[in-house]
PDB file of C-alpha atoms in Angstrom:
ATOM      1  CA  MET A  28     107.217-194.098  34.597  1.00 76.00           C
ATOM      2  CA  PHE A  29     105.420-194.362  30.815  1.00 79.00           C
ATOM      3  CA  ILE A  30     103.090-196.908  29.227  1.00 79.00           C
ATOM      4  CA  SER A  31     102.967-196.947  25.605  1.00 78.00           C
ATOM      5  CA  ARG A  32     100.090-197.893  23.077  1.00 75.00           C
ATOM      6  CA  ASN A  33     101.067-197.659  19.107  1.00 75.00           C
ATOM      7  CA  ASN A  34     102.493-194.867  18.707  1.00 75.00           C
ATOM      8  CA  SER A  35     100.818-192.958  22.052  1.00 80.00           C
ATOM      9  CA  VAL A  36     102.532-192.670  25.238  1.00 83.00           C
ATOM     10  CA  ALA A  37     101.728-191.805  28.906  1.00 83.00           C
ATOM     11  CA  THR A  38     102.970-191.550  32.072  1.00 83.00           C
ATOM     12  CA  TRP A  39     102.447-194.342  34.791  1.00 79.00           C
ATOM     13  CA  ASN A  40     102.211-194.116  38.559  1.00 78.00           C
ATOM     14  CA  GLN A  41     105.117-196.180  39.593  1.00 74.00           C
ATOM     15  CA  ASN A  42     103.213-196.528  42.754  1.00 74.00           C
ATOM     16  CA  GLN A  43     100.053-198.824  40.584  1.00 76.00           C
ATOM     17  CA  LEU A  44     101.320-202.208  39.671  1.00 76.00           C
ATOM     18  CA  PRO A  45      99.255-203.321  35.972  1.00 77.00           C
ATOM     19  CA  THR A  46      97.158-206.137  36.814  1.00 79.00           C
ATOM     20  CA  VAL A  47      99.417-208.272  33.561  1.00 80.00           C
ATOM     21  CA  ARG A  48     103.206-208.355  34.209  1.00 81.00           C
ATOM     22  CA  CYS A  49     105.401-209.272  31.503  1.00 83.00           C
ATOM     23  CA  SER A  50     109.437-209.712  32.274  1.00 83.00           C
ATOM     24  CA  THR A  51     110.466-208.889  29.271  1.00 85.00           C
ATOM     25  CA  LYS A  52     108.821-206.858  25.543  1.00 80.00           C
ATOM     26  CA  GLU A  53     109.392-210.211  23.943  1.00 86.00           C
ATOM     27  CA  LYS A  54     107.268-211.959  26.224  1.00 86.00           C
ATOM     28  CA  ALA A  55     104.765-209.304  25.844  1.00 82.00           C
ATOM     29  CA  GLU A  56     104.812-209.158  22.180  1.00 83.00           C
ATOM     30  CA  LYS A  57     103.865-213.233  22.896  1.00 85.00           C
ATOM     31  CA  MET A  58     101.561-212.829  25.562  1.00 84.00           C
ATOM     32  CA  HIS A  59     103.470-215.046  27.581  1.00 88.00           C
ATOM     33  CA  CYS A  60     103.138-213.319  31.218  1.00 88.00           C
ATOM     34  CA  GLU A  61     101.654-213.624  34.071  1.00 85.00           C
ATOM     35  CA  LEU A  62      98.205-212.057  35.403  1.00 81.00           C
ATOM     36  CA  GLU A  63      98.201-210.497  39.071  1.00 79.00           C
ATOM     37  CA  GLU A  64      94.470-209.950  39.976  1.00 78.00           C
ATOM     38  CA  ASN A  65      93.962-207.194  42.916  1.00 79.00           C
ATOM     39  CA  CYS A  66      91.372-209.196  44.520  1.00 84.00           C
ATOM     40  CA  LYS A  67      88.880-209.508  47.450  1.00 85.00           C
ATOM     41  CA  CYS A  68      87.221-212.860  47.823  1.00 86.00           C
ATOM     42  CA  ASP A  69      84.483-213.575  50.568  1.00 86.00           C
ATOM     43  CA  ALA A  70      83.019-217.544  50.773  1.00 82.00           C
ATOM     44  CA  SER A  71      79.465-218.340  50.812  1.00 77.00           C
ATOM     45  CA  GLU A  72      78.773-221.820  51.206  1.00 77.00           C
ATOM     46  CA  THR A  73      79.360-223.998  47.981  1.00 80.00           C
ATOM     47  CA  THR A  74      80.624-220.306  46.751  1.00 84.00           C
ATOM     48  CA  MET A  75      82.863-217.906  46.845  1.00 84.00           C
ATOM     49  CA  HIS A  76      82.339-213.988  45.612  1.00 84.00           C
ATOM     50  CA  CYS A  77      84.820-211.944  44.651  1.00 85.00           C
ATOM     51  CA  THR A  78      85.611-208.380  44.092  1.00 84.00           C
ATOM     52  CA  CYS A  79      88.414-206.965  42.054  1.00 82.00           C
ATOM     53  CA  LYS A  80      89.795-203.864  41.080  1.00 78.00           C
ATOM     54  CA  ASP A  81      90.479-203.101  37.025  1.00 76.00           C
ATOM     55  CA  ILE A  82      92.907-201.037  36.164  1.00 77.00           C
ATOM     56  CA  ASN A  83      91.406-198.734  32.904  1.00 78.00           C
ATOM     57  CA  MET A  84      94.514-198.657  30.561  1.00 77.00           C
ATOM     58  CA  MET A  85      92.413-196.912  27.925  1.00 79.00           C
ATOM     59  CA  GLU A  86      91.236-194.196  30.228  1.00 80.00           C
ATOM     60  CA  ILE A  87      94.339-193.062  30.677  1.00 79.00           C
ATOM     61  CA  PHE A  88      95.678-192.614  27.313  1.00 78.00           C
ATOM     62  CA  ARG A  89      92.273-190.537  27.084  1.00 79.00           C
ATOM     63  CA  ASN A  90      93.272-187.917  30.118  1.00 79.00           C
ATOM     64  CA  ILE A  91      95.874-185.122  28.689  1.00 75.00           C
ATOM     65  CA  ASP A  92      96.969-184.891  32.063  1.00 77.00           C
ATOM     66  CA  HIS A  93      98.655-187.937  31.036  1.00 80.00           C
ATOM     67  CA  VAL A  94      99.431-188.295  27.414  1.00 81.00           C
ATOM     68  CA  LEU A  95     102.503-187.325  26.372  1.00 81.00           C
ATOM     69  CA  PRO A  96     103.415-183.934  25.559  1.00 78.00           C
ATOM     70  CA  LYS A  97     103.918-182.281  28.543  1.00 77.00           C
ATOM     71  CA  THR A  98     104.968-179.070  29.228  1.00 72.00           C
ATOM     72  CA  THR A  99     105.715-177.364  32.352  1.00 68.00           C
ATOM     73  CA  PRO A 100     107.012-174.286  32.924  1.00 59.00           C
ATOM     74  CA  VAL A 101     110.606-175.369  33.855  1.00 64.00           C
ATOM     75  CA  TRP A 102     110.826-178.554  31.109  1.00 71.00           C
ATOM     76  CA  GLN A 103     108.627-180.678  28.077  1.00 76.00           C
ATOM     77  CA  LEU A 104     108.367-184.435  27.541  1.00 80.00           C
ATOM     78  CA  ARG A 105     108.040-185.588  24.214  1.00 79.00           C
ATOM     79  CA  SER A 106     107.878-188.868  22.327  1.00 80.00           C
ATOM     80  CA  LYS A 107     108.852-189.446  18.449  1.00 74.00           C
ATOM     81  CA  PRO A 108     106.773-192.684  16.895  1.00 70.00           C
ATOM     82  CA  ASN A 109     109.070-195.322  17.633  1.00 66.00           C
ATOM     83  CA  THR A 110     107.687-194.616  21.517  1.00 60.00           C
ATOM     84  CA  GLU A 111     111.265-192.937  22.368  1.00 76.00           C
ATOM     85  CA  ILE A 112     111.096-190.052  25.174  1.00 81.00           C
ATOM     86  CA  ILE A 113     112.907-186.487  24.548  1.00 79.00           C
ATOM     87  CA  ALA A 114     113.169-184.523  27.386  1.00 77.00           C
ATOM     88  CA  ILE A 115     114.053-181.026  27.382  1.00 71.00           C
ATOM     89  CA  SER A 116     114.800-178.780  29.595  1.00 68.00           C
ATOM     90  CA  ASN A 117     113.638-174.885  29.219  1.00 56.00           C
ATOM     91  CA  TRP A 118     116.367-173.551  31.317  1.00 57.00           C
ATOM     92  CA  ALA A 119     120.305-173.728  30.979  1.00 55.00           C
ATOM     93  CA  THR A 120     121.770-176.616  33.093  1.00 58.00           C
ATOM     94  CA  SER A 121     125.218-176.575  34.445  1.00 61.00           C
ATOM     95  CA  CYS A 122     127.323-179.139  35.395  1.00 66.00           C
ATOM     96  CA  GLU A 123     131.046-179.759  36.517  1.00 71.00           C
ATOM     97  CA  ILE A 124     134.076-182.004  35.140  1.00 74.00           C
ATOM     98  CA  ALA A 125     136.630-183.411  37.164  1.00 78.00           C
ATOM     99  CA  ILE A 126     139.951-184.437  36.065  1.00 76.00           C
ATOM    100  CA  SER A 127     142.211-186.494  36.992  1.00 76.00           C
ATOM    101  CA  ILE A 128     145.927-186.842  35.043  1.00 75.00           C
ATOM    102  CA  ASP A 129     149.272-188.499  36.560  1.00 76.00           C
ATOM    103  CA  GLU A 130     152.692-187.745  35.167  1.00 74.00           C
ATOM    104  CA  ILE A 131     152.145-185.046  33.422  1.00 74.00           C
ATOM    105  CA  ASP A 132     154.895-183.140  31.688  1.00 75.00           C
ATOM    106  CA  GLU A 133     153.342-179.312  29.879  1.00 76.00           C
ATOM    107  CA  ALA A 134     150.124-178.292  30.321  1.00 75.00           C
ATOM    108  CA  VAL A 135     149.055-175.256  27.889  1.00 74.00           C
ATOM    109  CA  MET A 136     145.447-173.372  28.994  1.00 71.00           C
ATOM    110  CA  VAL A 137     143.596-171.839  25.473  1.00 64.00           C
ATOM    111  CA  ARG A 138     141.190-169.431  26.109  1.00 65.00           C
ATOM    112  CA  ASP A 139     138.844-167.826  23.705  1.00 65.00           C
ATOM    113  CA  ILE A 140     138.197-163.971  24.181  1.00 71.00           C
ATOM    114  CA  ASP A 141     135.720-162.287  22.376  1.00 78.00           C
ATOM    115  CA  GLU A 142     133.269-159.286  22.540  1.00 85.00           C
ATOM    116  CA  CYS A 143     130.014-160.185  21.623  1.00 88.00           C
ATOM    117  CA  SER A 144     126.449-158.605  21.755  1.00 90.00           C
ATOM    118  CA  ILE A 145     122.546-159.251  21.383  1.00 91.00           C
ATOM    119  CA  ASN A 146     120.036-157.635  19.458  1.00 91.00           C
ATOM    120  CA  HIS A 147     116.865-158.487  20.881  1.00 89.00           C
ATOM    121  CA  ILE A 148     114.285-159.057  17.713  1.00 88.00           C
ATOM    122  CA  ASN A 149     111.019-159.786  19.517  1.00 91.00           C
ATOM    123  CA  THR A 150     109.046-161.341  22.845  1.00 91.00           C
ATOM    124  CA  THR A 151     106.151-163.063  22.375  1.00 89.00           C
ATOM    125  CA  GLY A 152     104.092-165.520  24.874  1.00 86.00           C
ATOM    126  CA  CYS A 153     101.581-164.853  28.073  1.00 83.00           C
ATOM    127  CA  TYR A 154     102.007-165.233  31.387  1.00 81.00           C
ATOM    128  CA  ASN A 155     100.660-167.520  33.808  1.00 75.00           C
ATOM    129  CA  CYS A 156     100.265-170.133  30.639  1.00 73.00           C
ATOM    130  CA  ASP A 157     101.890-173.358  29.812  1.00 66.00           C
ATOM    131  CA  THR A 158     103.258-172.261  26.494  1.00 68.00           C
ATOM    132  CA  ASN A 159     105.712-169.922  28.697  1.00 77.00           C
ATOM    133  CA  VAL A 160     107.211-166.640  27.149  1.00 87.00           C
ATOM    134  CA  GLU A 161     109.720-166.753  23.995  1.00 90.00           C
ATOM    135  CA  THR A 162     112.330-164.446  23.329  1.00 92.00           C
ATOM    136  CA  LEU A 163     113.615-164.260  19.686  1.00 93.00           C
ATOM    137  CA  ILE A 164     117.606-162.833  19.751  1.00 93.00           C
ATOM    138  CA  GLU A 165     120.426-162.491  17.790  1.00 94.00           C
ATOM    139  CA  CYS A 166     124.490-162.959  19.320  1.00 93.00           C
ATOM    140  CA  LYS A 167     126.782-160.973  17.254  1.00 92.00           C
ATOM    141  CA  SER A 168     130.472-161.750  17.690  1.00 89.00           C
ATOM    142  CA  ASN A 169     133.573-159.880  16.848  1.00 88.00           C
ATOM    143  CA  GLU A 170     136.156-162.190  15.776  1.00 85.00           C
ATOM    144  CA  GLN A 171     135.182-165.998  15.580  1.00 85.00           C
ATOM    145  CA  GLN A 172     132.011-168.449  16.657  1.00 86.00           C
ATOM    146  CA  ILE A 173     131.828-168.936  20.009  1.00 86.00           C
ATOM    147  CA  ILE A 174     129.342-169.363  23.101  1.00 86.00           C
ATOM    148  CA  GLY A 175     127.624-166.563  24.790  1.00 88.00           C
ATOM    149  CA  ASP A 176     126.996-166.557  28.623  1.00 88.00           C
ATOM    150  CA  ILE A 177     123.672-164.834  29.210  1.00 90.00           C
ATOM    151  CA  ASP A 178     122.702-163.518  32.913  1.00 91.00           C
ATOM    152  CA  CYS A 179     118.885-162.425  33.250  1.00 88.00           C
ATOM    153  CA  GLU A 180     118.862-162.005  37.153  1.00 80.00           C
ATOM    154  CA  SER A 181     117.684-165.538  38.427  1.00 81.00           C
ATOM    155  CA  GLU A 182     117.940-167.227  34.679  1.00 87.00           C
ATOM    156  CA  LYS A 183     120.599-168.283  32.711  1.00 87.00           C
ATOM    157  CA  PHE A 184     121.800-169.390  28.812  1.00 88.00           C
ATOM    158  CA  ALA A 185     123.827-170.247  26.568  1.00 87.00           C
ATOM    159  CA  VAL A 186     123.823-169.200  23.228  1.00 89.00           C
ATOM    160  CA  GLN A 187     125.654-169.301  19.442  1.00 89.00           C
ATOM    161  CA  CYS A 188     126.865-166.514  18.344  1.00 90.00           C
ATOM    162  CA  SER A 189     128.840-165.677  15.202  1.00 91.00           C
ATOM    163  CA  PRO A 190     130.691-162.360  13.483  1.00 92.00           C
ATOM    164  CA  GLU A 191     127.597-162.437  10.992  1.00 93.00           C
ATOM    165  CA  GLY A 192     124.844-163.258  13.840  1.00 93.00           C
ATOM    166  CA  THR A 193     122.878-166.327  15.075  1.00 93.00           C
ATOM    167  CA  LYS A 194     119.460-166.273  15.967  1.00 93.00           C
ATOM    168  CA  SER A 195     118.336-168.143  19.171  1.00 91.00           C
ATOM    169  CA  THR A 196     114.816-168.695  21.271  1.00 91.00           C
ATOM    170  CA  ILE A 197     115.366-168.262  25.186  1.00 90.00           C
ATOM    171  CA  LYS A 198     112.204-169.038  27.667  1.00 88.00           C
ATOM    172  CA  PHE A 199     111.147-167.466  30.647  1.00 88.00           C
ATOM    173  CA  PHE A 200     108.021-167.639  32.671  1.00 84.00           C
ATOM    174  CA  ALA A 201     106.484-165.331  33.751  1.00 84.00           C
ATOM    175  CA  THR A 202     103.375-164.259  35.925  1.00 80.00           C
ATOM    176  CA  ARG A 203     103.208-160.398  35.473  1.00 82.00           C
ATOM    177  CA  ALA A 204     101.765-158.791  32.059  1.00 83.00           C
ATOM    178  CA  ASN A 205     104.521-156.538  31.949  1.00 86.00           C
ATOM    179  CA  PHE A 206     107.497-158.555  31.754  1.00 88.00           C
ATOM    180  CA  GLN A 207     110.850-156.920  32.465  1.00 89.00           C
ATOM    181  CA  ARG A 208     114.513-158.505  32.412  1.00 91.00           C
ATOM    182  CA  LYS A 209     117.735-157.140  32.828  1.00 92.00           C
ATOM    183  CA  CYS A 210     120.344-159.176  31.232  1.00 92.00           C
ATOM    184  CA  GLN A 211     124.137-159.169  30.220  1.00 91.00           C
ATOM    185  CA  ILE A 212     126.028-161.241  27.877  1.00 90.00           C
ATOM    186  CA  SER A 213     129.888-162.183  28.050  1.00 87.00           C
ATOM    187  CA  CYS A 214     132.013-163.989  25.798  1.00 83.00           C
ATOM    188  CA  GLY A 215     134.993-163.919  27.816  1.00 74.00           C
ATOM    189  CA  SER A 216     135.900-160.651  29.915  1.00 73.00           C
ATOM    190  CA  THR A 217     133.772-158.068  28.377  1.00 79.00           C
ATOM    191  CA  LYS A 218     130.316-158.185  29.276  1.00 86.00           C
ATOM    192  CA  ASN A 219     127.561-156.370  27.669  1.00 89.00           C
ATOM    193  CA  LYS A 220     123.647-155.583  29.078  1.00 91.00           C
ATOM    194  CA  PHE A 221     120.557-155.891  27.218  1.00 91.00           C
ATOM    195  CA  GLU A 222     116.806-155.556  28.469  1.00 91.00           C
ATOM    196  CA  ILE A 223     113.674-157.500  27.974  1.00 90.00           C
ATOM    197  CA  ASN A 224     110.320-155.178  28.177  1.00 90.00           C
ATOM    198  CA  THR A 225     107.303-156.151  26.557  1.00 88.00           C
ATOM    199  CA  ASN A 226     103.286-156.267  27.483  1.00 86.00           C
ATOM    200  CA  LEU A 227     102.243-160.350  27.687  1.00 82.00           C
ATOM    201  CA  ASP A 228      98.797-161.577  27.095  1.00 75.00           C
ATOM    202  CA  PHE A 229      97.014-163.252  29.189  1.00 68.00           C
ATOM    203  CA  HIS A 230      95.254-167.024  28.395  1.00 62.00           C
ATOM    204  CA  GLY A 231      93.920-168.132  31.573  1.00 56.00           C
ATOM    205  CA  SER A 232      90.370-169.295  31.885  1.00 53.00           C
ATOM    206  CA  PHE A 233      88.352-169.319  34.785  1.00 51.00           C
ATOM    207  CA  LEU A 234      85.351-171.632  33.233  1.00 49.00           C
ATOM    208  CA  GLU A 235      88.529-174.019  32.021  1.00 55.00           C
ATOM    209  CA  GLU A 236      90.345-174.746  35.374  1.00 53.00           C
ATOM    210  CA  ALA A 237      86.744-175.369  37.151  1.00 54.00           C
ATOM    211  CA  TRP A 238      86.001-177.920  34.215  1.00 55.00           C
ATOM    212  CA  LYS A 239      88.868-179.442  35.498  1.00 54.00           C
ATOM    213  CA  VAL A 240      88.020-179.493  39.448  1.00 52.00           C
ATOM    214  CA  ILE A 241      84.386-180.426  38.438  1.00 58.00           C
ATOM    215  CA  SER A 242      85.658-183.698  36.323  1.00 59.00           C
ATOM    216  CA  GLY A 243      87.742-184.875  38.749  1.00 55.00           C
ATOM    217  CA  LYS A 244      91.012-184.752  36.636  1.00 50.00           C
ATOM    218  CA  THR A 245      92.423-182.284  39.571  1.00 46.00           C
ATOM    219  CA  LYS A 246      91.319-182.094  43.059  1.00 43.00           C
ATOM    220  CA  TYR A 247      93.022-177.880  43.583  1.00 40.00           C
ATOM    221  CA  TYR A 248      92.120-175.173  41.998  1.00 39.00           C
ATOM    222  CA  ASP A 249      94.843-173.345  40.603  1.00 44.00           C
ATOM    223  CA  SER A 250      94.879-169.683  41.802  1.00 44.00           C
ATOM    224  CA  SER A 251      97.870-169.002  39.024  1.00 43.00           C
ATOM    225  CA  ILE A 252      95.317-168.276  36.343  1.00 49.00           C
ATOM    226  CA  LEU A 253      94.430-165.211  37.865  1.00 49.00           C
ATOM    227  CA  PRO A 254      94.335-162.340  35.760  1.00 54.00           C
ATOM    228  CA  ASP A 255      97.254-159.983  36.668  1.00 54.00           C
ATOM    229  CA  ILE A 256      95.568-156.562  37.734  1.00 54.00           C
ATOM    230  CA  GLN A 257      97.699-154.148  36.911  1.00 56.00           C
ATOM    231  CA  HIS A 258      96.855-155.661  33.416  1.00 53.00           C
ATOM    232  CA  ILE A 259      93.484-154.973  33.558  1.00 52.00           C
ATOM    233  CA  TYR A 260      93.741-151.630  35.051  1.00 53.00           C
ATOM    234  CA  ILE A 261      96.126-151.167  32.276  1.00 51.00           C
ATOM    235  CA  TYR A 262      93.510-151.949  29.723  1.00 49.00           C
ATOM    236  CA  ILE A 263      90.408-150.501  30.756  1.00 49.00           C
ATOM    237  CA  TYR A 264      92.259-146.868  31.780  1.00 49.00           C
TER     238      TYR A 264
END
């Protein structure tokens, strides 16, 4: 769930209900809402003492862990000025399409068969970080514009290919400084192999992670920020 304030959008715990509840957006703009307080009251002769739990809405928008944009190795959440929320997947997704046909007279199968190749331009990024690894590639096909399927071991992508060459960026998540991927691309029955091999930077910070724990932004220490020992050894020797 999400909450918005002007042009800012933040994530909201769906198990936590707000104190002020409005049934529609129009009623919220006119403040025709209901107040549902979470209070515990104790009677004391002629008076009543109540303790109410208040939700600090502004504190949520000050917390970078809740405010959009949010980025993970798998997906990204962003918002536009009109509070429209956009979800972006860093991985290729697949779908299944089922078609039911009744009383068909003739069926013709048309299949694009072409050959395409990949030119690896450069790879940038860091390991164990939110920005991920970005690889810029150029896909060329022999005859026409076509979609190329890239298979990089556990990651799969779909990119545009053309005779003059079309550039695309594919993203990975790495946990080691020496980043290697053996991939192949196919635009039909023919598959061409290519490799990605580079050394990545380390942008993690022990102090930064410790500060998150101390300030209460997280209860767990993230061991993934530890630098690659092999990376340290290469720089020393």
